[in-house]
């Protein structure tokens, strides 16, 4: 009998095969970018906003970056995607010969103490004490989507197509010198509102210094060269923000934030990985803002090394994209906070949850549940129950990593379920105290 290779496609799980497809897409982009004739941008400028489905729900995790990258490679103008069935529901059909693209998500799997699977409906009906004995596992799954341009939606529903396209049209803003301007980023960069100091001064380079936790970037006007056309001057403003966002992405890895940094010297593998994380995180945000993130000159040398590692170890992509997801989420939250204060549209404004997501909180007992990292690098879960804030509880590193891989609405659901177990003792005390108060009334 012929022995099957461990790398045989027959033995690879669906998740592994999809991961390899994502890896190959990124390798294709890197190989294009390593060409002498290539204008080195991760994702060419396009519509403003993050990829979403027909209902407006945004994607996250691997999906955000790779749907952006897919749109760039395929030339999709509008980053709106739908499944085969969703296309049919709005009276559209997928064009003949068009190929779908996978979207990854996690489904929660419930098992009792004997390893027997429990349905979600039965789990929800269980009392708290029984739920404490149930193991909740996130199961990686996928479904296939098409871009709206791969369908005949334009012909059968031009009004809907126009509405979707309009949502992603960029609004051009210039400052007094004609350079691109972003007020939310200006608040973070120039008004000391980022998570670490940013020094904008005349300089030949930009950098982030982890040991002292500060960023240095050149003056904005340094990106504007003599003899530039009005268009080049405008793009020079974007180049300033590209550079700043790359360094801001680095700063998210500080031990007091996402704790991604290690003590490695320049040129080592982990340093190269961190550069890729910063490059891709900045690329996600630049594209969401409507412009390109060009590869840094010093990172061009890493292209061949990244390609080599990705080809040899596809799992490398999983750790990189998990870090990119956390870093870009961290940055978007702070940029959007400034957009709200400025009464401007947020990056995620176009990613309104669909109606199906409104039931997520109904699955749990809590008003809200969230996790965060303390300065000592421990991970903590906190919650509010019936208006009362519960005492935070420490969680394991493995649970922190699992939560980091999930996307909405699975993340919210998973947090609610874990909180029911972790805070069971506090909830029991609250219930007993209420019963005692009623008895005394």
GROMACS .gro file of C-alpha atoms in nm:
model
  441
    1UNK     CA    1   0.000   0.000   0.000
    2UNK     CA    2   0.124   0.348  -0.089
    3UNK     CA    3   0.190   0.567   0.215
    4UNK     CA    4   0.020   0.905   0.210
    5UNK     CA    5   0.237   1.207   0.267
    6UNK     CA    6   0.145   1.419   0.572
    7UNK     CA    7   0.103   1.707   0.328
    8UNK     CA    8  -0.136   1.513   0.103
    9UNK     CA    9  -0.443   1.727   0.013
   10UNK     CA   10  -0.661   1.426   0.107
   11UNK     CA   11  -0.542   1.447   0.468
   12UNK     CA   12  -0.560   1.822   0.500
   13UNK     CA   13  -0.854   1.968   0.686
   14UNK     CA   14  -1.082   2.225   0.525
   15UNK     CA   15  -0.924   2.491   0.745
   16UNK     CA   16  -0.573   2.396   0.631
   17UNK     CA   17  -0.673   2.407   0.265
   18UNK     CA   18  -0.831   2.750   0.306
   19UNK     CA   19  -0.528   2.876   0.496
   20UNK     CA   20  -0.308   2.762   0.207
   21UNK     CA   21  -0.534   2.946  -0.038
   22UNK     CA   22  -0.494   3.265   0.165
   23UNK     CA   23  -0.119   3.205   0.184
   24UNK     CA   24  -0.092   3.161  -0.193
   25UNK     CA   25  -0.283   3.485  -0.248
   26UNK     CA   26  -0.042   3.676  -0.024
   27UNK     CA   27   0.260   3.510  -0.187
   28UNK     CA   28   0.123   3.612  -0.529
   29UNK     CA   29   0.101   3.972  -0.410
   30UNK     CA   30   0.450   3.967  -0.264
   31UNK     CA   31   0.598   3.820  -0.581
   32UNK     CA   32   0.429   4.096  -0.782
   33UNK     CA   33   0.564   4.357  -0.543
   34UNK     CA   34   0.918   4.220  -0.568
   35UNK     CA   35   0.915   4.292  -0.942
   36UNK     CA   36   1.123   4.589  -1.053
   37UNK     CA   37   0.827   4.715  -1.257
   38UNK     CA   38   0.574   4.704  -0.974
   39UNK     CA   39   0.445   5.012  -0.792
   40UNK     CA   40   0.486   4.874  -0.444
   41UNK     CA   41   0.141   4.912  -0.283
   42UNK     CA   42  -0.017   4.632  -0.084
   43UNK     CA   43  -0.366   4.726  -0.193
   44UNK     CA   44  -0.431   4.999  -0.456
   45UNK     CA   45  -0.654   5.287  -0.350
   46UNK     CA   46  -1.022   5.213  -0.383
   47UNK     CA   47  -1.347   5.280  -0.205
   48UNK     CA   48  -1.352   5.406   0.152
   49UNK     CA   49  -1.462   5.147   0.408
   50UNK     CA   50  -1.415   4.789   0.514
   51UNK     CA   51  -1.544   4.482   0.323
   52UNK     CA   52  -1.899   4.387   0.420
   53UNK     CA   53  -2.192   4.174   0.312
   54UNK     CA   54  -2.521   4.293   0.160
   55UNK     CA   55  -2.672   4.373   0.500
   56UNK     CA   56  -2.374   4.588   0.596
   57UNK     CA   57  -2.211   4.347   0.840
   58UNK     CA   58  -1.834   4.381   0.826
   59UNK     CA   59  -1.584   4.098   0.814
   60UNK     CA   60  -1.296   4.055   1.055
   61UNK     CA   61  -0.991   3.843   1.121
   62UNK     CA   62  -0.822   3.702   0.811
   63UNK     CA   63  -1.126   3.798   0.607
   64UNK     CA   64  -1.089   4.178   0.623
   65UNK     CA   65  -0.741   4.191   0.472
   66UNK     CA   66  -0.787   3.910   0.222
   67UNK     CA   67  -1.118   4.040   0.087
   68UNK     CA   68  -0.944   4.377   0.043
   69UNK     CA   69  -0.653   4.205  -0.131
   70UNK     CA   70  -0.886   3.993  -0.346
   71UNK     CA   71  -1.076   4.307  -0.452
   72UNK     CA   72  -0.748   4.472  -0.550
   73UNK     CA   73  -0.620   4.174  -0.751
   74UNK     CA   74  -0.955   4.114  -0.923
   75UNK     CA   75  -1.036   4.483  -0.973
   76UNK     CA   76  -1.360   4.487  -0.770
   77UNK     CA   77  -1.464   4.850  -0.717
   78UNK     CA   78  -1.708   4.785  -0.433
   79UNK     CA   79  -1.600   4.558  -0.143
   80UNK     CA   80  -1.946   4.406  -0.090
   81UNK     CA   81  -1.979   4.028  -0.090
   82UNK     CA   82  -2.266   3.781  -0.076
   83UNK     CA   83  -2.329   3.408  -0.080
   84UNK     CA   84  -2.494   3.219  -0.365
   85UNK     CA   85  -2.822   3.200  -0.170
   86UNK     CA   86  -2.809   3.568  -0.072
   87UNK     CA   87  -2.774   3.660  -0.439
   88UNK     CA   88  -3.085   3.457  -0.521
   89UNK     CA   89  -3.282   3.624  -0.241
   90UNK     CA   90  -3.234   3.965  -0.404
   91UNK     CA   91  -3.318   3.825  -0.747
   92UNK     CA   92  -2.958   3.804  -0.872
   93UNK     CA   93  -2.752   3.520  -1.013
   94UNK     CA   94  -2.379   3.449  -1.001
   95UNK     CA   95  -2.230   3.487  -1.347
   96UNK     CA   96  -2.124   3.170  -1.522
   97UNK     CA   97  -1.763   3.071  -1.458
   98UNK     CA   98  -1.714   3.298  -1.157
   99UNK     CA   99  -1.525   3.144  -0.865
  100UNK     CA  100  -1.612   3.196  -0.500
  101UNK     CA  101  -1.376   3.292  -0.219
  102UNK     CA  102  -1.385   3.141   0.132
  103UNK     CA  103  -1.470   3.334   0.447
  104UNK     CA  104  -1.358   3.185   0.778
  105UNK     CA  105  -1.565   3.192   1.096
  106UNK     CA  106  -1.594   3.004   1.423
  107UNK     CA  107  -1.894   2.802   1.535
  108UNK     CA  108  -1.931   2.714   1.901
  109UNK     CA  109  -1.931   2.343   1.985
  110UNK     CA  110  -2.073   2.227   2.319
  111UNK     CA  111  -1.970   1.900   2.490
  112UNK     CA  112  -2.073   1.762   2.828
  113UNK     CA  113  -1.833   1.613   3.083
  114UNK     CA  114  -1.848   1.279   2.900
  115UNK     CA  115  -1.756   1.432   2.565
  116UNK     CA  116  -2.108   1.405   2.420
  117UNK     CA  117  -2.213   1.689   2.190
  118UNK     CA  118  -2.496   1.918   2.306
  119UNK     CA  119  -2.705   2.135   2.076
  120UNK     CA  120  -2.703   2.510   2.131
  121UNK     CA  121  -3.078   2.509   2.207
  122UNK     CA  122  -3.032   2.248   2.481
  123UNK     CA  123  -2.732   2.432   2.618
  124UNK     CA  124  -2.931   2.757   2.650
  125UNK     CA  125  -3.202   2.575   2.847
  126UNK     CA  126  -2.954   2.438   3.103
  127UNK     CA  127  -2.932   2.591   3.451
  128UNK     CA  128  -2.608   2.770   3.538
  129UNK     CA  129  -2.474   2.487   3.753
  130UNK     CA  130  -2.504   2.240   3.463
  131UNK     CA  131  -2.351   2.484   3.213
  132UNK     CA  132  -2.041   2.496   3.435
  133UNK     CA  133  -1.967   2.135   3.338
  134UNK     CA  134  -2.003   2.197   2.964
  135UNK     CA  135  -1.693   2.252   2.753
  136UNK     CA  136  -1.731   2.526   2.492
  137UNK     CA  137  -1.502   2.494   2.190
  138UNK     CA  138  -1.471   2.727   1.888
  139UNK     CA  139  -1.481   2.518   1.567
  140UNK     CA  140  -1.321   2.671   1.255
  141UNK     CA  141  -1.560   2.664   0.959
  142UNK     CA  142  -1.606   2.849   0.631
  143UNK     CA  143  -1.856   2.955   0.367
  144UNK     CA  144  -1.809   3.088   0.015
  145UNK     CA  145  -1.883   3.440  -0.107
  146UNK     CA  146  -1.884   3.632  -0.435
  147UNK     CA  147  -1.828   4.001  -0.497
  148UNK     CA  148  -2.139   4.180  -0.624
  149UNK     CA  149  -1.958   4.243  -0.954
  150UNK     CA  150  -1.948   3.864  -1.003
  151UNK     CA  151  -2.328   3.868  -1.019
  152UNK     CA  152  -2.589   4.033  -1.241
  153UNK     CA  153  -2.707   4.252  -0.951
  154UNK     CA  154  -2.640   4.565  -1.158
  155UNK     CA  155  -2.888   4.449  -1.423
  156UNK     CA  156  -3.163   4.314  -1.196
  157UNK     CA  157  -3.139   4.574  -0.918
  158UNK     CA  158  -2.955   4.888  -1.034
  159UNK     CA  159  -3.093   5.095  -0.745
  160UNK     CA  160  -2.946   4.861  -0.482
  161UNK     CA  161  -2.614   4.847  -0.670
  162UNK     CA  162  -2.597   5.227  -0.691
  163UNK     CA  163  -2.675   5.254  -0.320
  164UNK     CA  164  -2.398   5.009  -0.229
  165UNK     CA  165  -2.147   5.177  -0.459
  166UNK     CA  166  -2.229   5.523  -0.323
  167UNK     CA  167  -2.149   5.412   0.032
  168UNK     CA  168  -1.788   5.344  -0.062
  169UNK     CA  169  -1.717   5.657  -0.265
  170UNK     CA  170  -1.418   5.845  -0.118
  171UNK     CA  171  -1.456   6.206  -0.009
  172UNK     CA  172  -1.145   6.402  -0.094
  173UNK     CA  173  -1.009   6.640   0.168
  174UNK     CA  174  -0.706   6.866   0.131
  175UNK     CA  175  -0.528   7.089   0.374
  176UNK     CA  176  -0.413   7.444   0.300
  177UNK     CA  177  -0.110   7.324   0.105
  178UNK     CA  178  -0.307   7.080  -0.108
  179UNK     CA  179  -0.192   6.768   0.075
  180UNK     CA  180  -0.438   6.498   0.182
  181UNK     CA  181  -0.565   6.562   0.533
  182UNK     CA  182  -0.734   6.334   0.788
  183UNK     CA  183  -0.860   6.513   1.098
  184UNK     CA  184  -0.900   6.201   1.313
  185UNK     CA  185  -0.541   6.096   1.246
  186UNK     CA  186  -0.424   6.454   1.301
  187UNK     CA  187  -0.581   6.448   1.647
  188UNK     CA  188  -0.395   6.129   1.732
  189UNK     CA  189  -0.063   6.237   1.582
  190UNK     CA  190  -0.041   6.611   1.649
  191UNK     CA  191  -0.257   6.650   1.962
  192UNK     CA  192  -0.095   6.380   2.176
  193UNK     CA  193  -0.402   6.153   2.172
  194UNK     CA  194  -0.231   5.830   2.062
  195UNK     CA  195  -0.137   5.560   2.317
  196UNK     CA  196   0.226   5.674   2.320
  197UNK     CA  197   0.401   6.003   2.234
  198UNK     CA  198   0.445   6.081   1.864
  199UNK     CA  199   0.721   6.330   1.784
  200UNK     CA  200   0.678   6.493   1.443
  201UNK     CA  201   1.003   6.665   1.357
  202UNK     CA  202   1.250   6.714   1.075
  203UNK     CA  203   1.404   6.372   1.032
  204UNK     CA  204   1.544   6.140   0.767
  205UNK     CA  205   1.351   5.840   0.896
  206UNK     CA  206   1.051   5.722   1.094
  207UNK     CA  207   1.074   5.472   1.379
  208UNK     CA  208   0.913   5.334   1.693
  209UNK     CA  209   1.136   5.280   1.998
  210UNK     CA  210   0.985   5.003   2.215
  211UNK     CA  211   1.224   5.050   2.510
  212UNK     CA  212   1.105   5.409   2.558
  213UNK     CA  213   0.763   5.366   2.396
  214UNK     CA  214   0.760   5.661   2.158
  215UNK     CA  215   0.727   5.723   1.782
  216UNK     CA  216   0.921   5.963   1.565
  217UNK     CA  217   0.804   6.060   1.214
  218UNK     CA  218   0.930   6.324   0.968
  219UNK     CA  219   0.742   6.650   0.916
  220UNK     CA  220   0.445   6.623   0.683
  221UNK     CA  221   0.594   6.883   0.449
  222UNK     CA  222   0.903   6.662   0.407
  223UNK     CA  223   0.689   6.427   0.196
  224UNK     CA  224   0.613   6.712  -0.046
  225UNK     CA  225   0.896   6.737  -0.298
  226UNK     CA  226   0.983   7.038  -0.511
  227UNK     CA  227   0.831   7.019  -0.858
  228UNK     CA  228   0.538   6.795  -0.757
  229UNK     CA  229   0.212   6.833  -0.948
  230UNK     CA  230  -0.107   6.909  -0.754
  231UNK     CA  231  -0.197   6.539  -0.768
  232UNK     CA  232   0.146   6.436  -0.640
  233UNK     CA  233   0.122   6.691  -0.358
  234UNK     CA  234  -0.213   6.543  -0.254
  235UNK     CA  235  -0.072   6.188  -0.256
  236UNK     CA  236   0.232   6.307  -0.058
  237UNK     CA  237  -0.007   6.386   0.227
  238UNK     CA  238  -0.128   6.026   0.219
  239UNK     CA  239   0.235   5.905   0.225
  240UNK     CA  240   0.282   6.090   0.554
  241UNK     CA  241  -0.012   5.903   0.712
  242UNK     CA  242   0.108   5.572   0.561
  243UNK     CA  243   0.437   5.615   0.742
  244UNK     CA  244   0.276   5.723   1.068
  245UNK     CA  245   0.028   5.432   1.065
  246UNK     CA  246   0.311   5.182   1.015
  247UNK     CA  247   0.487   5.309   1.329
  248UNK     CA  248   0.157   5.333   1.519
  249UNK     CA  249   0.097   4.966   1.433
  250UNK     CA  250   0.435   4.882   1.587
  251UNK     CA  251   0.338   5.064   1.905
  252UNK     CA  252   0.030   4.845   1.954
  253UNK     CA  253   0.267   4.556   2.031
  254UNK     CA  254   0.401   4.716   2.350
  255UNK     CA  255   0.376   4.490   2.656
  256UNK     CA  256   0.115   4.721   2.812
  257UNK     CA  257  -0.107   4.677   2.503
  258UNK     CA  258  -0.102   4.368   2.282
  259UNK     CA  259   0.232   4.239   2.418
  260UNK     CA  260   0.366   4.136   2.078
  261UNK     CA  261   0.727   4.255   2.104
  262UNK     CA  262   1.026   4.035   2.178
  263UNK     CA  263   1.387   4.129   2.246
  264UNK     CA  264   1.527   4.054   1.903
  265UNK     CA  265   1.797   4.229   1.708
  266UNK     CA  266   1.746   4.381   1.364
  267UNK     CA  267   1.736   4.118   1.092
  268UNK     CA  268   1.616   3.829   1.308
  269UNK     CA  269   1.307   3.630   1.210
  270UNK     CA  270   1.082   3.773   1.480
  271UNK     CA  271   1.180   4.126   1.381
  272UNK     CA  272   1.090   4.050   1.020
  273UNK     CA  273   0.757   3.909   1.134
  274UNK     CA  274   0.685   4.226   1.333
  275UNK     CA  275   0.759   4.435   1.024
  276UNK     CA  276   0.509   4.229   0.825
  277UNK     CA  277   0.247   4.273   1.098
  278UNK     CA  278   0.298   4.651   1.095
  279UNK     CA  279   0.293   4.665   0.713
  280UNK     CA  280  -0.031   4.467   0.679
  281UNK     CA  281  -0.205   4.640   0.972
  282UNK     CA  282  -0.131   4.981   0.820
  283UNK     CA  283  -0.241   4.850   0.477
  284UNK     CA  284  -0.581   4.745   0.615
  285UNK     CA  285  -0.641   5.091   0.762
  286UNK     CA  286  -0.504   5.290   0.468
  287UNK     CA  287  -0.731   5.102   0.230
  288UNK     CA  288  -1.029   5.154   0.462
  289UNK     CA  289  -0.952   5.527   0.451
  290UNK     CA  290  -0.940   5.522   0.071
  291UNK     CA  291  -0.571   5.524  -0.017
  292UNK     CA  292  -0.284   5.280  -0.067
  293UNK     CA  293  -0.018   5.165   0.175
  294UNK     CA  294   0.308   5.143  -0.016
  295UNK     CA  295   0.568   4.905   0.114
  296UNK     CA  296   0.841   5.069   0.317
  297UNK     CA  297   1.179   5.088   0.143
  298UNK     CA  298   1.350   4.904   0.427
  299UNK     CA  299   1.084   4.631   0.412
  300UNK     CA  300   1.130   4.563   0.040
  301UNK     CA  301   1.433   4.354   0.140
  302UNK     CA  302   1.209   4.134   0.352
  303UNK     CA  303   0.980   4.037   0.063
  304UNK     CA  304   1.182   3.736  -0.048
  305UNK     CA  305   1.230   3.623   0.312
  306UNK     CA  306   0.857   3.647   0.380
  307UNK     CA  307   0.778   3.457   0.061
  308UNK     CA  308   1.024   3.183   0.156
  309UNK     CA  309   0.881   3.141   0.507
  310UNK     CA  310   0.521   3.141   0.382
  311UNK     CA  311   0.599   2.870   0.127
  312UNK     CA  312   0.776   2.654   0.384
  313UNK     CA  313   0.544   2.719   0.678
  314UNK     CA  314   0.186   2.817   0.584
  315UNK     CA  315   0.100   2.824   0.957
  316UNK     CA  316   0.323   3.133   0.977
  317UNK     CA  317   0.039   3.324   0.810
  318UNK     CA  318  -0.203   3.226   1.085
  319UNK     CA  319   0.009   3.384   1.359
  320UNK     CA  320   0.080   3.694   1.147
  321UNK     CA  321  -0.285   3.755   1.059
  322UNK     CA  322  -0.399   3.697   1.418
  323UNK     CA  323  -0.160   3.976   1.518
  324UNK     CA  324  -0.272   4.196   1.226
  325UNK     CA  325  -0.635   4.151   1.326
  326UNK     CA  326  -0.567   4.260   1.686
  327UNK     CA  327  -0.345   4.552   1.585
  328UNK     CA  328  -0.581   4.690   1.319
  329UNK     CA  329  -0.883   4.653   1.552
  330UNK     CA  330  -0.690   4.838   1.824
  331UNK     CA  331  -0.607   5.122   1.585
  332UNK     CA  332  -0.951   5.148   1.424
  333UNK     CA  333  -1.120   5.178   1.764
  334UNK     CA  334  -0.908   5.483   1.846
  335UNK     CA  335  -0.940   5.642   1.503
  336UNK     CA  336  -1.317   5.597   1.512
  337UNK     CA  337  -1.331   5.747   1.861
  338UNK     CA  338  -1.182   6.065   1.716
  339UNK     CA  339  -1.421   6.049   1.420
  340UNK     CA  340  -1.714   6.040   1.662
  341UNK     CA  341  -1.581   6.343   1.852
  342UNK     CA  342  -1.539   6.523   1.519
  343UNK     CA  343  -1.894   6.422   1.418
  344UNK     CA  344  -1.762   6.250   1.108
  345UNK     CA  345  -1.837   5.910   0.959
  346UNK     CA  346  -1.643   5.633   1.129
  347UNK     CA  347  -1.443   5.368   0.946
  348UNK     CA  348  -1.691   5.109   1.064
  349UNK     CA  349  -2.001   5.323   1.003
  350UNK     CA  350  -2.073   5.128   0.687
  351UNK     CA  351  -2.049   4.798   0.873
  352UNK     CA  352  -2.376   4.816   1.063
  353UNK     CA  353  -2.475   4.482   1.218
  354UNK     CA  354  -2.744   4.289   1.033
  355UNK     CA  355  -3.068   4.205   1.208
  356UNK     CA  356  -2.946   3.854   1.287
  357UNK     CA  357  -2.681   3.997   1.519
  358UNK     CA  358  -2.932   4.172   1.744
  359UNK     CA  359  -3.002   3.849   1.932
  360UNK     CA  360  -2.643   3.800   2.047
  361UNK     CA  361  -2.681   3.966   2.386
  362UNK     CA  362  -3.008   3.783   2.443
  363UNK     CA  363  -2.805   3.461   2.454
  364UNK     CA  364  -2.641   3.569   2.780
  365UNK     CA  365  -2.732   3.726   3.110
  366UNK     CA  366  -2.500   4.024   3.095
  367UNK     CA  367  -2.546   4.386   2.990
  368UNK     CA  368  -2.191   4.374   2.855
  369UNK     CA  369  -1.878   4.160   2.872
  370UNK     CA  370  -1.525   4.260   2.776
  371UNK     CA  371  -1.165   4.148   2.821
  372UNK     CA  372  -0.846   4.348   2.859
  373UNK     CA  373  -0.478   4.313   2.939
  374UNK     CA  374  -0.333   4.452   3.261
  375UNK     CA  375   0.009   4.622   3.279
  376UNK     CA  376   0.151   4.302   3.435
  377UNK     CA  377   0.046   4.119   3.112
  378UNK     CA  378  -0.227   3.917   3.287
  379UNK     CA  379  -0.560   3.888   3.106
  380UNK     CA  380  -0.887   3.982   3.272
  381UNK     CA  381  -1.257   3.946   3.197
  382UNK     CA  382  -1.506   4.199   3.327
  383UNK     CA  383  -1.884   4.227   3.301
  384UNK     CA  384  -2.191   4.429   3.394
  385UNK     CA  385  -2.493   4.232   3.519
  386UNK     CA  386  -2.831   4.409   3.557
  387UNK     CA  387  -2.651   4.743   3.587
  388UNK     CA  388  -2.404   4.615   3.846
  389UNK     CA  389  -2.035   4.589   3.757
  390UNK     CA  390  -1.886   4.257   3.868
  391UNK     CA  391  -1.538   4.211   4.013
  392UNK     CA  392  -1.293   4.133   3.729
  393UNK     CA  393  -1.163   3.778   3.709
  394UNK     CA  394  -0.830   3.660   3.570
  395UNK     CA  395  -0.841   3.432   3.264
  396UNK     CA  396  -0.581   3.199   3.114
  397UNK     CA  397  -0.351   3.291   2.825
  398UNK     CA  398  -0.507   3.014   2.615
  399UNK     CA  399  -0.855   3.161   2.660
  400UNK     CA  400  -0.719   3.506   2.566
  401UNK     CA  401  -0.570   3.360   2.246
  402UNK     CA  402  -0.893   3.176   2.160
  403UNK     CA  403  -1.102   3.492   2.200
  404UNK     CA  404  -0.853   3.681   1.982
  405UNK     CA  405  -0.920   3.442   1.693
  406UNK     CA  406  -1.299   3.481   1.702
  407UNK     CA  407  -1.500   3.734   1.505
  408UNK     CA  408  -1.844   3.882   1.564
  409UNK     CA  409  -2.103   3.759   1.647
  410UNK     CA  410  -1.927   3.443   1.769
  411UNK     CA  411  -1.690   3.646   1.988
  412UNK     CA  412  -1.976   3.816   2.174
  413UNK     CA  413  -2.160   3.488   2.218
  414UNK     CA  414  -1.846   3.309   2.337
  415UNK     CA  415  -1.770   3.584   2.591
  416UNK     CA  416  -2.124   3.570   2.728
  417UNK     CA  417  -2.104   3.194   2.773
  418UNK     CA  418  -1.763   3.204   2.937
  419UNK     CA  419  -1.878   3.485   3.165
  420UNK     CA  420  -2.170   3.272   3.290
  421UNK     CA  421  -1.919   3.015   3.414
  422UNK     CA  422  -1.651   3.252   3.540
  423UNK     CA  423  -1.893   3.477   3.730
  424UNK     CA  424  -2.126   3.198   3.850
  425UNK     CA  425  -2.026   3.251   4.214
  426UNK     CA  426  -2.081   3.628   4.199
  427UNK     CA  427  -2.417   3.583   4.023
  428UNK     CA  428  -2.523   3.335   4.288
  429UNK     CA  429  -2.435   3.584   4.561
  430UNK     CA  430  -2.635   3.859   4.387
  431UNK     CA  431  -2.938   3.631   4.355
  432UNK     CA  432  -2.920   3.529   4.723
  433UNK     CA  433  -2.886   3.891   4.830
  434UNK     CA  434  -3.194   3.986   4.627
  435UNK     CA  435  -3.391   3.700   4.782
  436UNK     CA  436  -3.279   3.812   5.126
  437UNK     CA  437  -3.385   4.171   5.057
  438UNK     CA  438  -3.726   4.054   4.935
  439UNK     CA  439  -3.771   3.846   5.249
  440UNK     CA  440  -3.693   4.147   5.469
  441UNK     CA  441  -3.920   4.380   5.271
   0.00000   0.00000   0.00000
